């Protein structure tokens, strides 16, 4: 018998990449300090590089979160009576299989909905998951979790998983907006499972974002290749250095690209050109690290009541299960 086919719905407009990219480039690169949203890191090349990052010995978050899921997946299943699991920013859904294994063993789960902007990675993951879990309906959504939460399926009891510390990529005000929008898209009694990286020593943080093989540097620099390809930009990609640093005030890693020489950049697809001075930086990603109290306060402000928090043995990473209040 052939494997069941996953259903894949595309919520992104066909011209989403071009329209949204142009808006983000004009807003982010056309003003100071120059920035780019991290979602543009995840074309097919970027998604493969991120997958490689998760297997680097220095990149502790993936293994920490995997250990928590391994130790507590059964507790999560017992705590929430979900019939649908949604995963935002699902990527390869690699770790999520531990959770799905526990849910399918308990027999109550009917549907898994992975959501990601990276279409090919999502399609590949959905096909793999449909084969592995023939009893589940796999309904993948190609969408942007800052825009398309209204497309999440309704009915039954839902658990929304947001793993990998991806929430740390939002700025403070974006995070509040996201949590509020997520709350509005859920019903009272639905669940939210959130993976967050915790504040720790820079001895651990810096190597995690500046690995010895240079994979993270290639991942971050890839956003310039995306602009060259999609918008005809003329970034001299080799003339940038990758500069990751810890911002102690904001408690976040700040990942930037620094121009090694002055250059004039032209981006015809965004009708934009500007001078980059020697040493000028473009911020490509932040990765906020959390403290438990701050996280619980933010969740409460958005209408989520924390039910349980689990950490790995060294308390590097936390998984928080919260209930959507009315
Ligand atoms: C840090 S990776 C985490 C992947 C996986 N959840 C994990 O824990 O390893 C972030 C994922 O979110 C996706 N992503 C980033 N921005 C997104 C957005 N605005 N909407 C939907 N997916 C997004 C990326 O394509 C990528 O798969």
mmCIF file of C-alpha atoms and ligand atoms in Angstrom:
data_model
loop_
_atom_site.group_PDB
_atom_site.id
_atom_site.type_symbol
_atom_site.label_atom_id
_atom_site.label_comp_id
_atom_site.label_asym_id
_atom_site.label_seq_id
_atom_site.Cartn_x
_atom_site.Cartn_y
_atom_site.Cartn_z
ATOM 1 C CA UNK A 1 0.000 0.000 0.000
ATOM 2 C CA UNK A 2 1.426 3.463 -0.872
ATOM 3 C CA UNK A 3 2.008 6.023 1.901
ATOM 4 C CA UNK A 4 -0.797 8.557 2.555
ATOM 5 C CA UNK A 5 -0.244 11.895 0.827
ATOM 6 C CA UNK A 6 0.011 14.973 3.048
ATOM 7 C CA UNK A 7 -2.302 17.886 2.246
ATOM 8 C CA UNK A 8 -0.269 21.034 1.547
ATOM 9 C CA UNK A 9 -2.037 24.425 1.562
ATOM 10 C CA UNK A 10 -0.183 27.516 0.404
ATOM 11 C CA UNK A 11 -1.311 30.637 2.280
ATOM 12 C CA UNK A 12 1.472 32.789 0.848
ATOM 13 C CA UNK A 13 0.467 34.789 -2.229
ATOM 14 C CA UNK A 14 2.441 33.743 -5.322
ATOM 15 C CA UNK A 15 4.194 37.117 -5.237
ATOM 16 C CA UNK A 16 4.648 37.102 -1.434
ATOM 17 C CA UNK A 17 8.384 36.582 -1.634
ATOM 18 C CA UNK A 18 8.880 39.497 -3.998
ATOM 19 C CA UNK A 19 6.348 41.926 -2.442
ATOM 20 C CA UNK A 20 7.185 41.241 1.202
ATOM 21 C CA UNK A 21 10.907 41.067 0.492
ATOM 22 C CA UNK A 22 10.821 44.427 -1.278
ATOM 23 C CA UNK A 23 8.924 45.988 1.664
ATOM 24 C CA UNK A 24 11.329 44.522 4.207
ATOM 25 C CA UNK A 25 14.376 45.566 2.204
ATOM 26 C CA UNK A 26 13.139 49.137 1.748
ATOM 27 C CA UNK A 27 12.183 49.460 5.414
ATOM 28 C CA UNK A 28 15.153 47.589 6.879
ATOM 29 C CA UNK A 29 18.065 48.458 4.620
ATOM 30 C CA UNK A 30 16.832 51.908 3.671
ATOM 31 C CA UNK A 31 17.083 53.197 7.261
ATOM 32 C CA UNK A 32 19.531 53.244 10.157
ATOM 33 C CA UNK A 33 20.482 50.937 11.808
ATOM 34 C CA UNK A 34 20.271 48.658 8.770
ATOM 35 C CA UNK A 35 18.378 45.428 9.448
ATOM 36 C CA UNK A 36 16.760 42.494 7.667
ATOM 37 C CA UNK A 37 14.101 40.164 9.149
ATOM 38 C CA UNK A 38 15.438 36.632 9.724
ATOM 39 C CA UNK A 39 12.738 34.913 7.666
ATOM 40 C CA UNK A 40 14.794 35.770 4.558
ATOM 41 C CA UNK A 41 17.557 33.495 5.821
ATOM 42 C CA UNK A 42 15.459 30.430 5.050
ATOM 43 C CA UNK A 43 15.521 29.822 1.311
ATOM 44 C CA UNK A 44 16.375 26.204 0.372
ATOM 45 C CA UNK A 45 20.103 26.802 0.917
ATOM 46 C CA UNK A 46 19.475 28.590 4.236
ATOM 47 C CA UNK A 47 17.144 25.858 5.487
ATOM 48 C CA UNK A 48 19.783 23.213 4.718
ATOM 49 C CA UNK A 49 22.429 25.303 6.494
ATOM 50 C CA UNK A 50 20.182 25.708 9.540
ATOM 51 C CA UNK A 51 19.673 21.954 9.598
ATOM 52 C CA UNK A 52 23.481 21.600 9.594
ATOM 53 C CA UNK A 53 23.722 24.110 12.471
ATOM 54 C CA UNK A 54 21.386 21.984 14.594
ATOM 55 C CA UNK A 55 23.887 19.129 14.308
ATOM 56 C CA UNK A 56 26.962 21.193 15.313
ATOM 57 C CA UNK A 57 28.480 20.263 18.693
ATOM 58 C CA UNK A 58 28.572 23.958 19.713
ATOM 59 C CA UNK A 59 24.877 24.548 18.997
ATOM 60 C CA UNK A 60 23.447 23.239 22.297
ATOM 61 C CA UNK A 61 19.763 24.390 21.953
ATOM 62 C CA UNK A 62 18.656 21.563 19.665
ATOM 63 C CA UNK A 63 20.004 18.751 21.831
ATOM 64 C CA UNK A 64 18.755 20.410 25.033
ATOM 65 C CA UNK A 65 15.249 20.763 23.644
ATOM 66 C CA UNK A 66 15.372 17.220 22.270
ATOM 67 C CA UNK A 67 16.321 15.938 25.753
ATOM 68 C CA UNK A 68 13.399 17.794 27.352
ATOM 69 C CA UNK A 69 11.003 16.388 24.765
ATOM 70 C CA UNK A 70 12.417 12.894 25.259
ATOM 71 C CA UNK A 71 11.999 13.117 29.041
ATOM 72 C CA UNK A 72 8.637 14.894 29.128
ATOM 73 C CA UNK A 73 6.689 14.173 25.933
ATOM 74 C CA UNK A 74 4.461 11.795 27.885
ATOM 75 C CA UNK A 75 3.839 14.531 30.509
ATOM 76 C CA UNK A 76 2.862 16.974 27.756
ATOM 77 C CA UNK A 77 0.464 14.448 26.253
ATOM 78 C CA UNK A 78 -1.027 13.709 29.679
ATOM 79 C CA UNK A 79 -1.443 17.419 30.478
ATOM 80 C CA UNK A 80 -3.262 18.404 27.310
ATOM 81 C CA UNK A 81 -6.001 16.549 25.506
ATOM 82 C CA UNK A 82 -4.980 17.742 22.009
ATOM 83 C CA UNK A 83 -6.536 16.270 18.902
ATOM 84 C CA UNK A 84 -4.524 18.597 16.614
ATOM 85 C CA UNK A 85 -0.860 19.587 16.974
ATOM 86 C CA UNK A 86 0.176 22.698 15.033
ATOM 87 C CA UNK A 87 3.880 23.451 14.723
ATOM 88 C CA UNK A 88 4.926 27.002 13.803
ATOM 89 C CA UNK A 89 8.282 27.420 12.027
ATOM 90 C CA UNK A 90 8.419 23.635 11.826
ATOM 91 C CA UNK A 91 11.436 23.268 9.493
ATOM 92 C CA UNK A 92 12.223 19.550 9.280
ATOM 93 C CA UNK A 93 10.035 18.765 12.369
ATOM 94 C CA UNK A 94 12.887 16.541 13.449
ATOM 95 C CA UNK A 95 12.542 16.922 17.245
ATOM 96 C CA UNK A 96 8.766 17.100 16.960
ATOM 97 C CA UNK A 97 8.670 13.425 16.106
ATOM 98 C CA UNK A 98 9.389 12.655 19.771
ATOM 99 C CA UNK A 99 6.218 14.521 20.669
ATOM 100 C CA UNK A 100 4.193 12.943 17.864
ATOM 101 C CA UNK A 101 5.418 9.484 18.899
ATOM 102 C CA UNK A 102 4.050 10.099 22.409
ATOM 103 C CA UNK A 103 0.762 11.469 21.099
ATOM 104 C CA UNK A 104 0.203 8.623 18.670
ATOM 105 C CA UNK A 105 1.063 6.076 21.376
ATOM 106 C CA UNK A 106 -1.688 7.635 23.512
ATOM 107 C CA UNK A 107 -4.045 7.322 20.549
ATOM 108 C CA UNK A 108 -5.908 10.644 20.777
ATOM 109 C CA UNK A 109 -4.159 12.759 18.135
ATOM 110 C CA UNK A 110 -5.912 13.110 14.767
ATOM 111 C CA UNK A 111 -4.010 15.773 12.881
ATOM 112 C CA UNK A 112 -0.566 17.410 12.584
ATOM 113 C CA UNK A 113 -0.244 20.850 10.960
ATOM 114 C CA UNK A 114 3.342 21.979 10.305
ATOM 115 C CA UNK A 115 3.626 25.653 9.251
ATOM 116 C CA UNK A 116 6.690 27.191 7.609
ATOM 117 C CA UNK A 117 7.680 29.779 4.986
ATOM 118 C CA UNK A 118 10.285 27.450 3.538
ATOM 119 C CA UNK A 119 8.107 25.552 1.063
ATOM 120 C CA UNK A 120 10.366 22.750 -0.111
ATOM 121 C CA UNK A 121 11.620 21.926 3.388
ATOM 122 C CA UNK A 122 7.993 21.831 4.565
ATOM 123 C CA UNK A 123 6.843 19.625 1.676
ATOM 124 C CA UNK A 124 9.695 17.166 2.281
ATOM 125 C CA UNK A 125 8.980 17.068 6.024
ATOM 126 C CA UNK A 126 5.225 16.625 5.463
ATOM 127 C CA UNK A 127 5.815 13.681 3.099
ATOM 128 C CA UNK A 128 8.154 12.054 5.616
ATOM 129 C CA UNK A 129 5.684 12.577 8.473
ATOM 130 C CA UNK A 130 2.687 11.271 6.507
ATOM 131 C CA UNK A 131 4.620 8.082 5.876
ATOM 132 C CA UNK A 132 5.770 7.738 9.477
ATOM 133 C CA UNK A 133 2.343 8.434 11.011
ATOM 134 C CA UNK A 134 -0.272 6.780 8.767
ATOM 135 C CA UNK A 135 -2.938 7.286 11.461
ATOM 136 C CA UNK A 136 -2.508 11.105 11.369
ATOM 137 C CA UNK A 137 -3.834 13.613 8.858
ATOM 138 C CA UNK A 138 -0.805 15.714 7.952
ATOM 139 C CA UNK A 139 -2.041 19.119 6.741
ATOM 140 C CA UNK A 140 0.959 21.347 6.036
ATOM 141 C CA UNK A 141 0.546 25.108 5.703
ATOM 142 C CA UNK A 142 3.066 27.119 3.689
ATOM 143 C CA UNK A 143 2.651 30.414 5.492
ATOM 144 C CA UNK A 144 4.143 33.226 7.527
ATOM 145 C CA UNK A 145 3.396 32.901 11.232
ATOM 146 C CA UNK A 146 3.322 36.687 11.561
ATOM 147 C CA UNK A 147 0.553 36.904 8.928
ATOM 148 C CA UNK A 148 -1.325 33.644 8.583
ATOM 149 C CA UNK A 149 -2.388 32.483 12.046
ATOM 150 C CA UNK A 150 -5.989 32.992 10.871
ATOM 151 C CA UNK A 151 -5.424 30.055 8.471
ATOM 152 C CA UNK A 152 -4.824 27.543 11.266
ATOM 153 C CA UNK A 153 -7.427 24.779 11.226
ATOM 154 C CA UNK A 154 -10.256 25.012 13.751
ATOM 155 C CA UNK A 155 -12.126 22.366 15.691
ATOM 156 C CA UNK A 156 -11.096 19.867 18.348
ATOM 157 C CA UNK A 157 -8.489 20.705 20.976
ATOM 158 C CA UNK A 158 -5.321 22.294 19.580
ATOM 159 C CA UNK A 159 -1.749 22.366 20.842
ATOM 160 C CA UNK A 160 0.453 24.933 19.084
ATOM 161 C CA UNK A 161 4.153 24.115 19.362
ATOM 162 C CA UNK A 162 6.745 26.822 18.699
ATOM 163 C CA UNK A 163 10.103 25.172 19.198
ATOM 164 C CA UNK A 164 13.789 25.833 18.625
ATOM 165 C CA UNK A 165 13.868 29.164 20.470
ATOM 166 C CA UNK A 166 12.496 30.803 17.313
ATOM 167 C CA UNK A 167 10.438 33.224 19.441
ATOM 168 C CA UNK A 168 13.778 34.774 20.427
ATOM 169 C CA UNK A 169 14.144 36.086 16.855
ATOM 170 C CA UNK A 170 11.368 38.635 17.473
ATOM 171 C CA UNK A 171 12.042 42.103 18.844
ATOM 172 C CA UNK A 172 10.172 42.829 22.114
ATOM 173 C CA UNK A 173 7.236 44.591 20.481
ATOM 174 C CA UNK A 174 7.014 41.973 17.684
ATOM 175 C CA UNK A 175 6.946 39.248 20.317
ATOM 176 C CA UNK A 176 4.040 40.879 22.147
ATOM 177 C CA UNK A 177 2.157 41.304 18.855
ATOM 178 C CA UNK A 178 2.809 37.682 17.906
ATOM 179 C CA UNK A 179 1.664 36.314 21.287
ATOM 180 C CA UNK A 180 -1.456 38.480 21.154
ATOM 181 C CA UNK A 181 -2.285 37.352 17.620
ATOM 182 C CA UNK A 182 -1.693 33.717 18.555
ATOM 183 C CA UNK A 183 -4.002 34.060 21.557
ATOM 184 C CA UNK A 184 -6.678 35.618 19.335
ATOM 185 C CA UNK A 185 -6.425 32.745 16.862
ATOM 186 C CA UNK A 186 -6.944 30.084 19.577
ATOM 187 C CA UNK A 187 -9.949 29.019 21.675
ATOM 188 C CA UNK A 188 -9.953 29.048 25.476
ATOM 189 C CA UNK A 189 -8.532 25.702 26.601
ATOM 190 C CA UNK A 190 -6.195 25.320 23.589
ATOM 191 C CA UNK A 191 -2.512 24.854 24.437
ATOM 192 C CA UNK A 192 0.772 26.546 23.596
ATOM 193 C CA UNK A 193 4.100 24.703 23.894
ATOM 194 C CA UNK A 194 6.991 27.142 23.696
ATOM 195 C CA UNK A 195 10.722 26.397 23.475
ATOM 196 C CA UNK A 196 12.978 29.168 24.770
ATOM 197 C CA UNK A 197 16.713 29.420 25.185
ATOM 198 C CA UNK A 198 17.727 30.692 28.639
ATOM 199 C CA UNK A 199 20.224 33.379 29.676
ATOM 200 C CA UNK A 200 23.647 31.827 30.215
ATOM 201 C CA UNK A 201 27.368 32.546 30.096
ATOM 202 C CA UNK A 202 28.901 33.980 26.926
ATOM 203 C CA UNK A 203 31.367 31.064 27.032
ATOM 204 C CA UNK A 204 28.498 28.929 25.811
ATOM 205 C CA UNK A 205 26.605 31.496 23.769
ATOM 206 C CA UNK A 206 29.338 32.857 21.520
ATOM 207 C CA UNK A 207 30.599 29.476 20.209
ATOM 208 C CA UNK A 208 26.986 28.406 19.602
ATOM 209 C CA UNK A 209 26.625 31.299 17.135
ATOM 210 C CA UNK A 210 30.207 31.334 15.858
ATOM 211 C CA UNK A 211 31.050 27.711 15.227
ATOM 212 C CA UNK A 212 34.535 26.619 14.269
ATOM 213 C CA UNK A 213 33.410 25.291 10.858
ATOM 214 C CA UNK A 214 31.837 28.609 9.876
ATOM 215 C CA UNK A 215 28.405 27.111 9.143
ATOM 216 C CA UNK A 216 26.565 29.885 11.035
ATOM 217 C CA UNK A 217 28.572 32.534 9.188
ATOM 218 C CA UNK A 218 27.501 30.963 5.866
ATOM 219 C CA UNK A 219 23.893 30.778 7.074
ATOM 220 C CA UNK A 220 23.781 34.483 8.031
ATOM 221 C CA UNK A 221 25.661 35.636 4.910
ATOM 222 C CA UNK A 222 23.195 33.678 2.765
ATOM 223 C CA UNK A 223 20.662 36.512 3.150
ATOM 224 C CA UNK A 224 22.841 38.686 0.879
ATOM 225 C CA UNK A 225 22.799 35.927 -1.738
ATOM 226 C CA UNK A 226 18.998 35.870 -1.463
ATOM 227 C CA UNK A 227 18.900 39.629 -2.204
ATOM 228 C CA UNK A 228 21.344 39.281 -5.109
ATOM 229 C CA UNK A 229 19.263 36.482 -6.621
ATOM 230 C CA UNK A 230 15.712 37.724 -5.915
ATOM 231 C CA UNK A 231 16.156 41.472 -6.377
ATOM 232 C CA UNK A 232 19.217 41.711 -8.619
ATOM 233 C CA UNK A 233 21.271 43.315 -5.815
ATOM 234 C CA UNK A 234 25.034 43.594 -6.199
ATOM 235 C CA UNK A 235 26.265 42.858 -2.668
ATOM 236 C CA UNK A 236 29.887 41.740 -2.780
ATOM 237 C CA UNK A 237 29.160 38.827 -0.447
ATOM 238 C CA UNK A 238 32.852 38.068 0.164
ATOM 239 C CA UNK A 239 33.441 41.632 1.360
ATOM 240 C CA UNK A 240 31.482 41.131 4.605
ATOM 241 C CA UNK A 241 32.524 39.660 7.933
ATOM 242 C CA UNK A 242 30.121 37.868 10.217
ATOM 243 C CA UNK A 243 29.975 39.583 13.632
ATOM 244 C CA UNK A 244 28.004 37.820 16.394
ATOM 245 C CA UNK A 245 27.973 39.411 19.850
ATOM 246 C CA UNK A 246 26.113 39.276 23.147
ATOM 247 C CA UNK A 247 24.056 42.331 24.053
ATOM 248 C CA UNK A 248 23.889 42.165 27.878
ATOM 249 C CA UNK A 249 21.315 44.944 28.218
ATOM 250 C CA UNK A 250 18.778 43.311 25.918
ATOM 251 C CA UNK A 251 19.960 39.806 26.872
ATOM 252 C CA UNK A 252 20.181 38.679 23.291
ATOM 253 C CA UNK A 253 22.667 37.497 20.711
ATOM 254 C CA UNK A 254 22.976 40.043 17.930
ATOM 255 C CA UNK A 255 24.103 38.623 14.580
ATOM 256 C CA UNK A 256 25.438 41.137 12.085
ATOM 257 C CA UNK A 257 27.309 41.421 8.812
ATOM 258 C CA UNK A 258 30.036 44.076 8.723
ATOM 259 C CA UNK A 259 31.261 45.653 5.456
ATOM 260 C CA UNK A 260 35.022 45.062 5.173
ATOM 261 C CA UNK A 261 35.341 47.902 2.658
ATOM 262 C CA UNK A 262 33.211 50.839 1.561
ATOM 263 C CA UNK A 263 30.749 49.809 -1.137
ATOM 264 C CA UNK A 264 27.852 51.220 -3.071
ATOM 265 C CA UNK A 265 24.993 48.739 -3.073
ATOM 266 C CA UNK A 266 22.290 48.814 -5.719
ATOM 267 C CA UNK A 267 19.105 46.759 -5.320
ATOM 268 C CA UNK A 268 17.150 47.286 -8.565
ATOM 269 C CA UNK A 269 14.214 45.070 -7.515
ATOM 270 C CA UNK A 270 13.597 47.334 -4.508
ATOM 271 C CA UNK A 271 14.508 50.523 -6.345
ATOM 272 C CA UNK A 272 17.081 51.225 -3.651
ATOM 273 C CA UNK A 273 20.739 52.118 -3.551
ATOM 274 C CA UNK A 274 22.932 53.229 -0.689
ATOM 275 C CA UNK A 275 26.531 53.626 0.423
ATOM 276 C CA UNK A 276 27.888 51.238 3.012
ATOM 277 C CA UNK A 277 30.844 52.701 4.890
ATOM 278 C CA UNK A 278 33.826 50.569 5.862
ATOM 279 C CA UNK A 279 32.824 48.847 9.112
ATOM 280 C CA UNK A 280 29.104 49.578 8.735
ATOM 281 C CA UNK A 281 26.877 46.740 9.902
ATOM 282 C CA UNK A 282 23.613 45.106 8.887
ATOM 283 C CA UNK A 283 21.748 43.324 11.680
ATOM 284 C CA UNK A 284 20.366 40.076 10.285
ATOM 285 C CA UNK A 285 19.107 38.244 13.339
ATOM 286 C CA UNK A 286 18.682 38.552 17.074
ATOM 287 C CA UNK A 287 18.275 35.590 19.380
ATOM 288 C CA UNK A 288 16.843 36.679 22.711
ATOM 289 C CA UNK A 289 17.576 34.551 25.752
ATOM 290 C CA UNK A 290 14.933 34.363 28.463
ATOM 291 C CA UNK A 291 14.487 34.298 32.201
ATOM 292 C CA UNK A 292 11.556 32.316 33.504
ATOM 293 C CA UNK A 293 9.783 35.246 35.249
ATOM 294 C CA UNK A 294 9.947 37.521 32.222
ATOM 295 C CA UNK A 295 8.603 34.812 29.968
ATOM 296 C CA UNK A 296 5.725 33.971 32.292
ATOM 297 C CA UNK A 297 4.829 37.671 32.561
ATOM 298 C CA UNK A 298 4.814 38.053 28.770
ATOM 299 C CA UNK A 299 2.668 34.954 28.360
ATOM 300 C CA UNK A 300 0.249 36.145 31.040
ATOM 301 C CA UNK A 301 -0.022 39.577 29.377
ATOM 302 C CA UNK A 302 -1.020 37.842 26.144
ATOM 303 C CA UNK A 303 -3.648 35.690 27.896
ATOM 304 C CA UNK A 304 -1.723 32.420 28.413
ATOM 305 C CA UNK A 305 -1.578 30.763 31.837
ATOM 306 C CA UNK A 306 1.575 28.739 32.424
ATOM 307 C CA UNK A 307 0.782 25.152 33.386
ATOM 308 C CA UNK A 308 4.260 23.549 33.501
ATOM 309 C CA UNK A 309 7.865 24.418 32.678
ATOM 310 C CA UNK A 310 10.555 21.821 32.048
ATOM 311 C CA UNK A 311 14.268 22.379 31.521
ATOM 312 C CA UNK A 312 17.156 20.104 30.533
ATOM 313 C CA UNK A 313 19.534 18.896 33.271
ATOM 314 C CA UNK A 314 21.757 22.008 33.038
ATOM 315 C CA UNK A 315 18.813 24.434 32.731
ATOM 316 C CA UNK A 316 20.110 25.709 29.376
ATOM 317 C CA UNK A 317 16.757 25.569 27.625
ATOM 318 C CA UNK A 318 13.110 25.605 28.721
ATOM 319 C CA UNK A 319 9.917 24.138 27.368
ATOM 320 C CA UNK A 320 6.805 25.881 28.685
ATOM 321 C CA UNK A 321 3.283 24.531 28.409
ATOM 322 C CA UNK A 322 0.654 27.264 28.708
ATOM 323 C CA UNK A 323 -3.115 27.234 28.381
ATOM 324 C CA UNK A 324 -5.017 29.790 26.358
ATOM 325 C CA UNK A 325 -7.288 31.604 28.808
ATOM 326 C CA UNK A 326 -10.564 33.120 27.730
HETATM 327 C C1 LIG B 1 15.260 28.593 14.111
HETATM 328 S S1 LIG B 1 14.484 27.624 12.871
HETATM 329 C C2 LIG B 1 13.687 26.386 13.904
HETATM 330 C C3 LIG B 1 13.309 25.150 13.159
HETATM 331 C C4 LIG B 1 12.695 24.034 14.046
HETATM 332 N N1 LIG B 1 11.430 24.470 14.622
HETATM 333 C C5 LIG B 1 13.643 23.645 15.153
HETATM 334 O O1 LIG B 1 13.250 23.741 16.314
HETATM 335 O O2 LIG B 1 14.765 23.202 14.845
HETATM 336 C C6 LIG B 1 13.150 28.675 12.386
HETATM 337 C C7 LIG B 1 12.165 28.055 11.410
HETATM 338 O O3 LIG B 1 11.086 28.998 11.263
HETATM 339 C C8 LIG B 1 10.845 29.243 9.881
HETATM 340 N N2 LIG B 1 10.407 30.658 9.800
HETATM 341 C C9 LIG B 1 11.140 31.780 10.037
HETATM 342 N N3 LIG B 1 10.368 32.871 9.954
HETATM 343 C C10 LIG B 1 9.114 32.424 9.667
HETATM 344 C C11 LIG B 1 7.861 33.070 9.479
HETATM 345 N N4 LIG B 1 7.756 34.394 9.568
HETATM 346 N N5 LIG B 1 6.775 32.306 9.221
HETATM 347 C C12 LIG B 1 6.872 30.941 9.125
HETATM 348 N N6 LIG B 1 8.033 30.272 9.291
HETATM 349 C C13 LIG B 1 9.136 31.009 9.561
HETATM 350 C C14 LIG B 1 12.141 28.971 9.161
HETATM 351 O O4 LIG B 1 11.947 28.632 7.809
HETATM 352 C C15 LIG B 1 12.692 27.819 10.010
HETATM 353 O O5 LIG B 1 12.235 26.577 9.543
#
